[in-house]
Coordinates of C-alpha atoms in Angstrom, one line a residue:
M12 CA -34.0 -45.1 -14.3
S13 CA -36.8 -44.3 -11.9
E14 CA -39.4 -41.6 -12.6
A15 CA -38.1 -39.6 -9.6
A16 CA -34.5 -39.7 -11.0
R17 CA -35.7 -38.4 -14.4
V18 CA -37.6 -35.5 -12.9
E19 CA -34.9 -34.3 -10.4
P20 CA -32.7 -32.4 -13.0
L21 CA -35.8 -30.7 -14.4
D22 CA -36.8 -29.6 -10.9
G23 CA -33.3 -28.1 -10.5
L24 CA -33.7 -26.2 -13.8
D25 CA -37.1 -24.8 -12.8
T26 CA -35.5 -23.5 -9.6
I27 CA -32.7 -21.8 -11.5
I28 CA -35.3 -20.1 -13.8
D29 CA -37.3 -18.9 -10.8
K30 CA -34.2 -17.4 -9.2
F31 CA -33.4 -15.6 -12.5
R32 CA -36.9 -14.1 -12.7
A33 CA -36.6 -12.9 -9.2
L34 CA -33.2 -11.3 -9.8
L35 CA -34.3 -9.6 -13.0
A36 CA -37.4 -8.3 -11.4
S37 CA -35.4 -6.7 -8.6
A38 CA -32.6 -5.3 -10.8
E39 CA -32.5 -1.6 -11.2
S40 CA -31.8 0.0 -14.5
N41 CA -28.7 1.8 -13.1
Q42 CA -27.3 -1.3 -11.4
D43 CA -24.1 -1.8 -13.5
D44 CA -23.2 -5.2 -12.1
W45 CA -26.5 -7.0 -12.6
K46 CA -25.0 -9.1 -15.5
E47 CA -22.2 -10.2 -13.2
Q48 CA -24.6 -11.1 -10.5
A49 CA -26.7 -13.1 -13.0
L50 CA -23.6 -15.1 -14.3
A51 CA -22.5 -15.8 -10.7
L52 CA -26.0 -16.9 -9.8
L53 CA -26.1 -19.2 -12.8
D54 CA -22.7 -20.7 -12.0
R55 CA -23.6 -21.3 -8.4
S56 CA -27.0 -22.7 -9.1
I57 CA -25.7 -25.2 -11.8
S58 CA -23.0 -26.3 -9.4
E59 CA -25.6 -26.9 -6.6
T60 CA -27.8 -28.8 -9.1
R61 CA -24.9 -31.0 -10.2
Q62 CA -24.0 -31.8 -6.6
D63 CA -27.7 -32.8 -5.8
S64 CA -28.0 -34.9 -9.0
H65 CA -24.8 -36.8 -8.1
K66 CA -25.8 -37.9 -4.6
P67 CA -25.5 -41.7 -4.3
I68 CA -28.7 -43.7 -4.1
F69 CA -27.3 -45.6 -1.2
T70 CA -24.1 -45.7 0.9
L71 CA -22.1 -48.4 2.6
A72 CA -22.4 -46.6 5.9
E73 CA -24.6 -43.9 7.4
D74 CA -25.0 -40.8 5.3
D75 CA -22.4 -38.3 6.5
S76 CA -22.8 -35.7 3.7
D77 CA -23.6 -33.0 6.2
E78 CA -20.3 -33.5 7.9
T79 CA -18.2 -33.6 4.8
N80 CA -19.9 -30.8 2.9
S81 CA -17.4 -28.1 2.2
E82 CA -19.9 -25.4 3.1
S83 CA -20.4 -26.7 6.6
A84 CA -16.8 -27.7 7.3
P85 CA -15.0 -25.6 9.9
E86 CA -12.8 -22.9 8.6
A87 CA -9.1 -23.3 8.9
V88 CA -7.2 -20.9 11.1
V89 CA -3.7 -19.6 10.5
E90 CA -2.0 -17.3 12.9
G91 CA -5.3 -16.6 14.6
K92 CA -7.1 -15.6 11.4
A93 CA -9.9 -17.6 9.8
R94 CA -9.7 -18.6 6.1
P95 CA -11.6 -20.9 3.8
S96 CA -10.5 -24.5 3.8
A97 CA -7.5 -25.0 1.5
M98 CA -9.4 -27.4 -0.6
S99 CA -12.4 -25.2 -1.1
E100 CA -13.0 -23.4 -4.4
V101 CA -12.8 -19.6 -4.3
R102 CA -15.9 -18.2 -6.1
P103 CA -17.3 -14.6 -6.5
T104 CA -19.8 -13.5 -3.9
L105 CA -23.0 -11.5 -4.6
E106 CA -23.9 -9.9 -1.3
R107 CA -22.3 -6.5 -2.0
T108 CA -21.8 -4.2 -5.0
I109 CA -18.5 -3.6 -6.7
D110 CA -18.4 0.0 -5.6
E111 CA -18.8 -1.0 -2.0
L112 CA -16.1 -3.6 -2.2
E113 CA -13.7 -1.3 -4.0
S114 CA -14.3 1.4 -1.4
D115 CA -13.5 -1.0 1.5
W116 CA -10.5 -2.4 -0.4
N117 CA -9.0 1.0 -0.8
K118 CA -9.6 1.7 2.9
G119 CA -7.7 -1.4 3.9
V120 CA -10.7 -3.3 5.1
Q121 CA -10.4 -7.1 5.2
L122 CA -12.6 -8.7 2.5
L123 CA -13.7 -12.2 1.9
P124 CA -11.7 -14.2 -0.7
G125 CA -14.7 -14.3 -3.0
D126 CA -15.1 -10.5 -2.8
V127 CA -11.4 -10.0 -3.7
L128 CA -11.9 -12.3 -6.7
R129 CA -14.7 -10.1 -7.9
L130 CA -12.4 -7.0 -7.6
L131 CA -9.6 -8.8 -9.5
N132 CA -12.1 -9.8 -12.3
R133 CA -13.2 -6.2 -12.6
G134 CA -9.6 -4.8 -12.6
K135 CA -10.2 -3.0 -9.2
A136 CA -7.4 -4.9 -7.4
K137 CA -4.0 -6.1 -8.4
S138 CA -2.8 -9.7 -8.1
R139 CA 0.5 -8.6 -6.6
E140 CA -1.3 -7.1 -3.6
L141 CA -2.9 -10.4 -2.4
E142 CA -0.2 -11.6 0.0
A143 CA -0.2 -8.3 1.8
R144 CA -4.0 -7.9 2.0
L145 CA -5.4 -11.3 2.7
P146 CA -5.2 -13.1 6.1
D147 CA -2.6 -15.6 5.0
Y148 CA -0.4 -16.6 2.1
E149 CA -2.2 -19.8 1.1
T150 CA -5.5 -17.9 0.8
A151 CA -3.8 -15.4 -1.5
V152 CA -2.5 -18.2 -3.7
A153 CA -6.0 -19.8 -3.8
V154 CA -7.6 -16.5 -4.9
R155 CA -4.9 -15.9 -7.6
R156 CA -5.4 -19.4 -8.9
A157 CA -9.1 -18.8 -9.3
F158 CA -8.3 -15.5 -11.1
V159 CA -5.7 -16.6 -13.6
A160 CA -7.1 -20.0 -14.8
P161 CA -10.1 -22.3 -14.6
L162 CA -9.9 -24.4 -11.5
D163 CA -9.7 -27.6 -13.4
K164 CA -6.6 -26.4 -15.4
L165 CA -4.6 -26.1 -12.2
A166 CA -6.0 -29.0 -10.3
K167 CA -2.8 -31.0 -10.6
L168 CA -0.5 -28.1 -9.6
P169 CA -0.3 -28.3 -5.8
Y170 CA -0.4 -25.3 -3.6
T171 CA -1.4 -26.4 -0.1
D172 CA 0.9 -27.5 2.7
Y173 CA 3.7 -25.1 1.7
D174 CA 5.3 -22.5 3.9
Y175 CA 5.0 -19.4 1.7
K176 CA 6.6 -17.1 4.1
F177 CA 10.0 -18.2 2.8
V178 CA 8.8 -17.4 -0.8
T179 CA 7.2 -14.0 -0.5
N180 CA 9.5 -11.1 -1.2
A181 CA 12.4 -13.5 -1.6
C182 CA 12.0 -16.2 -4.2
C183 CA 8.9 -15.7 -6.4
E184 CA 6.0 -13.4 -7.2
N185 CA 2.4 -14.0 -8.3
V186 CA 2.6 -17.5 -6.8
V187 CA -0.1 -20.0 -7.9
G188 CA 1.6 -23.2 -6.5
Y189 CA 4.8 -25.2 -6.7
V190 CA 6.1 -27.9 -9.0
P191 CA 7.4 -31.1 -7.2
V192 CA 10.5 -32.5 -8.7
P193 CA 11.8 -36.0 -7.8
V194 CA 15.0 -36.0 -5.7
G195 CA 17.4 -38.9 -5.9
V196 CA 20.7 -39.5 -4.3
A197 CA 24.1 -40.6 -5.7
G198 CA 26.8 -42.0 -3.5
P199 CA 28.3 -42.6 -1.2
L200 CA 31.2 -40.4 -2.4
K201 CA 34.3 -39.7 -0.3
I202 CA 35.8 -36.2 -0.9
N203 CA 39.2 -35.1 0.4
N204 CA 39.3 -38.2 2.8
G205 CA 36.2 -36.9 4.5
T206 CA 33.0 -38.7 5.6
P207 CA 31.3 -40.3 2.6
L208 CA 28.3 -38.3 1.4
H209 CA 25.1 -39.1 -0.5
V210 CA 24.5 -36.2 -2.9
P211 CA 20.9 -35.1 -3.6
M212 CA 20.0 -34.6 -7.3
A213 CA 16.6 -33.2 -8.4
T214 CA 15.9 -34.3 -11.9
T215 CA 13.3 -35.7 -14.3
E216 CA 15.9 -37.4 -16.5
G217 CA 15.8 -41.1 -15.9
A218 CA 19.2 -42.8 -15.8
L219 CA 21.0 -39.7 -14.6
V220 CA 21.1 -40.5 -10.9
A221 CA 21.8 -44.2 -11.6
S222 CA 24.7 -43.4 -13.9
T223 CA 26.2 -40.8 -11.5
N224 CA 25.8 -43.4 -8.7
R225 CA 27.9 -45.9 -10.7
G226 CA 30.6 -43.2 -11.1
C227 CA 30.5 -42.7 -7.3
T228 CA 31.0 -46.4 -6.8
A229 CA 34.0 -46.4 -9.1
I230 CA 35.5 -43.5 -7.3
M231 CA 34.9 -45.0 -3.8
K232 CA 36.6 -48.3 -4.9
S233 CA 39.5 -46.2 -6.0
G234 CA 40.0 -44.4 -2.7
G235 CA 37.9 -41.2 -3.2
V236 CA 38.3 -37.9 -5.0
S237 CA 40.3 -34.8 -4.3
A238 CA 38.6 -31.5 -4.9
H239 CA 39.8 -27.9 -4.3
V240 CA 38.5 -24.4 -4.9
Y241 CA 41.6 -22.5 -6.3
A242 CA 40.1 -19.1 -7.0
E243 CA 37.1 -17.1 -5.8
G244 CA 35.4 -13.9 -7.0
M245 CA 31.9 -12.9 -8.1
T246 CA 31.8 -10.1 -10.7
R247 CA 29.8 -7.2 -11.8
A248 CA 30.7 -5.0 -14.8
P249 CA 29.1 -1.6 -15.4
V250 CA 29.4 0.1 -18.7
V251 CA 30.0 3.9 -18.7
Q252 CA 30.2 6.5 -21.4
F253 CA 32.0 9.8 -21.9
D254 CA 31.7 12.5 -24.6
R255 CA 35.1 11.6 -26.0
A256 CA 37.5 8.6 -25.8
T257 CA 40.1 10.9 -24.2
E258 CA 38.1 11.1 -21.0
A259 CA 37.7 7.3 -20.9
V260 CA 41.5 6.9 -21.2
R261 CA 41.9 9.4 -18.3
L262 CA 39.6 7.2 -16.2
K263 CA 41.7 4.1 -17.0
Q264 CA 44.9 5.9 -15.9
W265 CA 43.2 7.1 -12.7
L266 CA 42.0 3.6 -11.9
D267 CA 45.5 2.1 -12.3
K268 CA 46.9 4.2 -9.4
P269 CA 47.0 2.0 -6.2
E270 CA 45.8 4.9 -4.0
N271 CA 42.6 5.3 -6.0
F272 CA 42.0 1.5 -6.0
A273 CA 42.3 1.6 -2.2
K274 CA 39.7 4.3 -2.0
I275 CA 37.3 2.4 -4.3
K276 CA 37.9 -0.7 -2.2
G277 CA 36.9 1.1 0.9
E278 CA 33.6 2.2 -0.6
F279 CA 33.0 -1.3 -2.0
D280 CA 33.9 -3.2 1.2
G281 CA 31.8 -0.8 3.3
S282 CA 28.6 -1.9 1.7
S283 CA 28.6 -5.3 3.4
R284 CA 30.3 -7.4 6.1
F285 CA 31.3 -9.9 3.5
A286 CA 31.9 -8.0 0.3
K287 CA 35.7 -7.7 -0.3
L288 CA 37.0 -6.2 -3.6
D289 CA 39.9 -8.1 -5.0
R290 CA 40.5 -6.5 -8.4
L291 CA 39.1 -3.9 -10.8
E292 CA 39.8 -4.2 -14.6
M293 CA 38.7 -1.8 -17.3
R294 CA 38.4 -2.3 -21.1
L295 CA 37.8 0.5 -23.6
D296 CA 35.5 0.6 -26.5
G297 CA 35.7 4.1 -28.1
R298 CA 34.2 6.5 -25.6
Q299 CA 32.7 3.7 -23.6
A300 CA 34.4 1.8 -20.9
H301 CA 33.6 -1.5 -19.2
L302 CA 34.7 -1.8 -15.6
R303 CA 34.8 -5.3 -14.1
F304 CA 34.6 -5.6 -10.3
T305 CA 35.7 -8.9 -8.8
G306 CA 35.2 -9.6 -5.1
K307 CA 34.5 -12.2 -2.5
T308 CA 31.0 -12.6 -1.1
G309 CA 31.2 -15.0 1.8
D310 CA 28.9 -18.0 1.7
A311 CA 26.4 -16.2 -0.7
M312 CA 26.5 -16.8 -4.4
G313 CA 26.7 -13.0 -4.2
M314 CA 25.0 -11.3 -7.2
N315 CA 22.9 -9.0 -5.0
M316 CA 25.8 -8.3 -2.7
I317 CA 28.3 -7.6 -5.5
S318 CA 25.7 -5.4 -7.3
K319 CA 25.1 -3.3 -4.2
A320 CA 28.8 -2.9 -3.6
T321 CA 29.5 -2.0 -7.2
S322 CA 26.7 0.6 -7.2
Q323 CA 28.3 2.3 -4.2
A324 CA 31.7 2.2 -5.7
M325 CA 30.5 3.7 -8.9
K326 CA 29.0 6.7 -7.1
F327 CA 32.4 7.4 -5.6
I328 CA 34.1 7.2 -9.0
Q329 CA 31.5 9.6 -10.4
S330 CA 32.4 12.2 -7.8
S331 CA 35.8 12.4 -9.5
F332 CA 34.4 12.1 -13.1
P333 CA 31.1 14.1 -13.1
T334 CA 30.8 13.9 -16.9
M335 CA 30.8 10.1 -16.8
K336 CA 27.4 8.5 -17.5
V337 CA 26.7 5.1 -16.1
V338 CA 24.8 3.5 -19.0
A339 CA 24.0 0.3 -17.1
L340 CA 25.2 -1.3 -13.8
S341 CA 25.6 -4.6 -15.7
G342 CA 27.2 -4.1 -19.1
N343 CA 27.4 -7.8 -20.0
S344 CA 31.1 -8.3 -19.5
C345 CA 30.4 -9.7 -16.0
T346 CA 29.1 -12.1 -17.5
D347 CA 26.0 -13.4 -15.8
K348 CA 23.8 -16.3 -17.1
K349 CA 25.4 -16.3 -20.6
A350 CA 28.1 -18.5 -22.0
A351 CA 31.2 -16.2 -22.3
A352 CA 34.9 -16.7 -22.9
I353 CA 35.8 -14.1 -20.2
N354 CA 34.2 -16.4 -17.5
W355 CA 36.0 -19.4 -19.0
I356 CA 39.3 -17.7 -18.9
L357 CA 39.2 -15.5 -15.8
G358 CA 36.6 -17.5 -13.8
R359 CA 33.5 -16.4 -11.9
G360 CA 32.1 -17.4 -8.6
R361 CA 34.3 -20.3 -7.4
S362 CA 36.9 -22.0 -9.6
V363 CA 37.2 -25.6 -8.6
V364 CA 39.0 -28.7 -9.8
A365 CA 38.5 -32.4 -8.8
D366 CA 40.5 -35.5 -9.8
C367 CA 41.1 -39.1 -9.0
V368 CA 43.1 -42.1 -10.2
L369 CA 41.1 -45.3 -10.9
P370 CA 43.0 -48.7 -11.0
A371 CA 42.4 -50.7 -14.2
S372 CA 40.7 -53.4 -12.2
V373 CA 38.0 -50.9 -11.0
V374 CA 37.5 -49.6 -14.5
R375 CA 36.9 -53.1 -15.7
S376 CA 34.7 -54.3 -12.9
V377 CA 32.6 -51.2 -12.4
L378 CA 32.7 -49.3 -15.6
K379 CA 33.0 -52.4 -17.8
T380 CA 35.7 -50.9 -20.0
T381 CA 39.4 -50.2 -19.9
P382 CA 41.5 -47.1 -19.1
R383 CA 42.9 -47.1 -22.7
A384 CA 39.4 -47.1 -24.2
M385 CA 38.3 -44.3 -21.9
A386 CA 41.4 -42.2 -22.7
E387 CA 40.8 -42.7 -26.5
A388 CA 37.2 -41.7 -26.2
G389 CA 38.2 -38.7 -24.2
R390 CA 40.6 -37.5 -26.9
A391 CA 38.0 -38.1 -29.7
K392 CA 35.0 -36.6 -28.0
L393 CA 36.1 -34.2 -25.3
D394 CA 39.1 -32.7 -27.2
S395 CA 38.6 -33.1 -30.9
G396 CA 34.8 -33.1 -30.9
S397 CA 34.5 -30.0 -28.7
A398 CA 37.1 -28.2 -30.8
A399 CA 35.1 -29.0 -34.0
A400 CA 32.0 -27.6 -32.4
G401 CA 33.7 -24.4 -31.3
A402 CA 32.5 -25.0 -27.8
I403 CA 33.2 -22.5 -25.0
G404 CA 33.8 -24.4 -21.8
G405 CA 32.1 -27.5 -23.4
A406 CA 35.0 -30.0 -23.4
N407 CA 32.9 -32.4 -21.2
A408 CA 30.4 -35.1 -21.6
H409 CA 27.4 -33.8 -19.7
A410 CA 28.5 -31.7 -16.7
A411 CA 25.4 -29.5 -17.0
N412 CA 23.2 -32.6 -16.1
I413 CA 24.8 -33.0 -12.7
V414 CA 25.2 -29.3 -12.0
A415 CA 21.6 -28.6 -12.8
A416 CA 20.3 -31.5 -10.7
I417 CA 22.3 -30.4 -7.6
F418 CA 21.5 -26.7 -8.2
I419 CA 17.7 -27.4 -8.2
A420 CA 18.0 -29.7 -5.1
T421 CA 20.0 -27.2 -3.1
G422 CA 18.2 -23.9 -4.1
Q423 CA 20.8 -22.4 -6.4
D424 CA 19.9 -20.1 -9.3
A425 CA 19.1 -22.6 -12.0
A426 CA 19.8 -20.1 -14.8
Q427 CA 23.5 -20.0 -13.8
V428 CA 23.9 -23.5 -14.9
V429 CA 24.8 -22.0 -18.3
S430 CA 28.2 -20.9 -17.0
S431 CA 28.6 -23.0 -13.8
S432 CA 28.6 -26.1 -16.0
M433 CA 31.5 -24.9 -18.1
C434 CA 33.9 -27.8 -17.6
A435 CA 37.0 -29.4 -19.0
T436 CA 37.1 -33.1 -18.5
R437 CA 40.4 -35.0 -18.9
L438 CA 40.8 -38.8 -19.2
E439 CA 44.3 -40.1 -19.4
E440 CA 45.9 -43.6 -19.2
T441 CA 48.8 -43.5 -16.7
E442 CA 52.2 -45.3 -17.0
D443 CA 51.0 -48.1 -14.8
G444 CA 47.8 -48.6 -16.8
S445 CA 45.4 -46.8 -14.5
L446 CA 43.0 -44.1 -15.5
Y447 CA 43.6 -40.5 -14.4
A448 CA 40.4 -38.4 -14.5
S449 CA 39.8 -34.8 -13.7
V450 CA 37.2 -32.0 -14.1
T451 CA 37.9 -28.3 -14.0
L452 CA 35.0 -25.9 -13.5
P453 CA 36.2 -22.2 -13.4
C454 CA 32.7 -20.6 -13.0
M455 CA 30.9 -22.5 -10.2
E456 CA 28.3 -19.9 -9.0
C457 CA 26.9 -21.4 -5.9
G458 CA 26.1 -20.4 -2.3
T459 CA 24.7 -21.7 1.0
V460 CA 22.9 -18.6 2.1
G461 CA 20.3 -16.4 0.3
G462 CA 18.1 -17.1 -2.7
G463 CA 16.4 -20.5 -2.9
T464 CA 18.7 -21.9 -0.1
V465 CA 16.2 -20.5 2.4
L466 CA 13.4 -22.8 1.2
P467 CA 12.8 -25.7 3.7
A468 CA 13.2 -28.5 1.2
Q469 CA 16.3 -27.1 -0.4
R470 CA 17.8 -26.3 2.9
A471 CA 17.2 -29.9 3.9
C472 CA 19.4 -31.0 1.0
L473 CA 22.1 -28.6 2.0
E474 CA 21.9 -30.0 5.6
M475 CA 22.3 -33.5 4.2
L476 CA 25.6 -32.3 2.7
G477 CA 26.6 -30.5 5.9
V478 CA 26.8 -27.1 4.3
A479 CA 23.5 -25.3 5.2
G480 CA 23.7 -21.6 6.0
P481 CA 26.7 -19.5 6.9
S482 CA 30.1 -21.1 7.7
P483 CA 30.8 -21.8 11.4
S484 CA 32.5 -19.0 13.3
S485 CA 35.6 -21.2 13.6
C486 CA 36.0 -21.2 9.8
A487 CA 36.7 -18.4 7.3
P488 CA 33.6 -16.8 5.6
G489 CA 32.8 -18.7 2.4
T490 CA 33.9 -22.2 3.7
N491 CA 30.5 -23.7 3.3
A492 CA 30.0 -22.4 -0.2
A493 CA 33.5 -23.6 -1.2
T494 CA 32.7 -27.0 0.2
L495 CA 29.5 -27.1 -1.8
A496 CA 31.5 -26.2 -5.0
E497 CA 33.9 -29.1 -4.3
I498 CA 31.0 -31.5 -3.8
I499 CA 29.4 -30.5 -7.0
A500 CA 32.7 -30.8 -8.9
S501 CA 33.3 -34.3 -7.4
T502 CA 29.8 -35.4 -8.4
V503 CA 30.4 -34.0 -11.9
L504 CA 33.5 -36.2 -12.1
A505 CA 31.4 -39.3 -11.2
G506 CA 28.9 -38.5 -13.9
E507 CA 31.5 -37.9 -16.5
L508 CA 33.2 -41.2 -15.8
S509 CA 30.0 -43.2 -16.0
L510 CA 28.7 -41.6 -19.2
M511 CA 32.1 -41.9 -21.0
A512 CA 32.2 -45.5 -20.0
A513 CA 28.7 -46.0 -21.3
L514 CA 29.8 -44.6 -24.6
C515 CA 32.8 -46.9 -24.7
T516 CA 30.5 -50.0 -24.1
D517 CA 27.6 -48.7 -26.3
D518 CA 25.2 -48.8 -23.3
L519 CA 24.0 -45.2 -23.6
V520 CA 20.8 -45.9 -25.6
S521 CA 19.8 -49.1 -23.8
S522 CA 20.2 -47.5 -20.4
H523 CA 18.0 -44.5 -21.4
L524 CA 15.3 -46.8 -22.9
K525 CA 15.2 -48.7 -19.7
L526 CA 15.3 -45.8 -17.2
N527 CA 14.3 -42.7 -19.2
R528 CA 11.2 -43.8 -21.2
S529 CA 7.8 -43.8 -19.5
R530 CA 5.7 -46.9 -20.2
L531 CA 2.6 -45.2 -19.0
N532 CA -0.1 -44.6 -21.7
L533 CA -0.1 -40.8 -21.4
Y534 CA -1.2 -39.7 -24.9
E535 CA -3.3 -40.8 -27.8
N536 CA -2.2 -41.5 -31.3
A537 CA -3.3 -39.6 -34.4
S538 CA -6.5 -41.7 -34.7
G539 CA -7.5 -40.9 -31.1
A540 CA -7.0 -44.4 -29.9
A541 CA -4.7 -45.1 -27.0
S542 CA -1.4 -46.7 -27.9
Q543 CA 1.1 -48.3 -25.6
P544 CA 4.1 -50.2 -26.9
T545 CA 5.3 -53.5 -25.6
V546 CA 8.7 -53.2 -23.9
Q547 CA 10.6 -56.5 -23.9
L548 CA 13.9 -56.9 -22.0
L549 CA 16.4 -59.5 -23.2
H550 CA 15.7 -61.4 -19.9
P551 CA 12.4 -63.2 -20.5
Q552 CA 11.4 -63.0 -16.8
N553 CA 11.4 -59.2 -17.0
T554 CA 9.1 -59.0 -20.1
I555 CA 6.5 -56.3 -19.8
R556 CA 3.6 -56.3 -22.2
G557 CA 0.9 -53.6 -22.7
K558 CA -2.7 -54.7 -23.4
S559 CA -2.9 -52.6 -26.6
A560 CA 0.6 -53.3 -27.9
E561 CA 1.5 -52.3 -31.4
R562 CA 5.2 -52.9 -31.5
T563 CA 8.0 -54.6 -29.6
I564 CA 11.2 -53.0 -28.5
K565 CA 14.2 -55.0 -27.3
V566 CA 16.2 -53.3 -24.6
N567 CA 19.6 -54.3 -23.3
C568 CA 19.8 -53.9 -19.5
S569 CA 22.5 -51.3 -19.1
S570 CA 25.5 -52.0 -16.9
I571 CA 25.2 -48.6 -15.2
L572 CA 23.1 -50.1 -12.3

């Protein structure tokens, strides 16, 4: 190392010390933010010194550091307003006092991102205000990221190049970025003799898309799948309370009269163009009563719509029962986002069934097993095993896998997978030796408008399926959402067929070792040394060996591909 190179860091340190002496000499005793200024100065000075000390001794081309320096780079402009470059770091500024910044902030004056960060750090501004107060959404996200965590902690969480106008006041709050999830496709899959579709699935579980794709192949070779929505109705169930059970009984008798139901329906339906009340049931529990409203919601999944309509209907009921207390608009007998027998029995959202018949030749050539073996596995696992477990809506192999993957890809409410994946799968050998397969999902809570369906990527997946947005005017309201439910059920059937076949042929473990087990050396072992196993396939030409191998795993290539 040259003498100049050794002295340079010391020169930088001397400069920092000189700046501190000047700052302390000018600080007044009543200046309450001098410590903050000192820390910010130290942070900035050290960063500048590090940048200077890491300049290359030579370059392969002319020195263009002035052109690439983030401080001299032109500011990005969004909707006519300047903002810092998306890749720049938001740091506190020192030019003004906290009192001055707080005063301007409260007056609605536009502040620099670094000034807003200082206010956040001092508790003078709220994180939730950023989108409304800063010039654009991306700047708001950048400031919040700098506030909630060290920049290096969020470095791999992307936040740029995203249209946040679809997120704000619609999908998420206090946004600091977005999580990319891989999207694969399974198909083609022909449903109800329509045009074959490729179904988008967002997942991080290796082998899921490949397995579902194999099921689609088996269905296509068998002529396709039939799928039908046979019932529809989103629910909301308030719980009310009276002084005595006698009054609760009187409410039940009043609700049972057709003329009163008609009045309630008028209030309910008047809350929205698409809300249509179908039925109203009531269950007593002492002096408490649970009212369960069930209605259609067009192409929306409908929770917001049904809640608004129910609230309006309850106000009308209270006008006839002034002593009735509404304890909660949702009393848990709806039931939303919880496994419940009432949903399994009565249904919620859209109830859908899908089935197909697979010739024995297709079962043998694609699924590598026989209809008899599939039917036997179905009785043992789906019927006996589910009964032994006391499962509610769990008589299936892995319906939740497919429902969750399509829900995430198409912008559905992921939490509703808990009930939307309730599924009964049937596998039966027919008289001619074919395989009859069906899935019944009575609680498919999905929609093609509202919620996450407005996000561009999720909408693209819906457009891929031909069901984005509201139904065409030539169709009945809710047609798109019903079609989506049928697509999901059909894809669930494909996934069920492939997994049950893999269980029959004992390919489950080998397929997951091949497709659901990262070979990247991501972690260290207990001693701190990196460890990466050797993975050896049965086919010698496909052998993969790690440089620091400690063990060898033999993997059968699954027949799911």
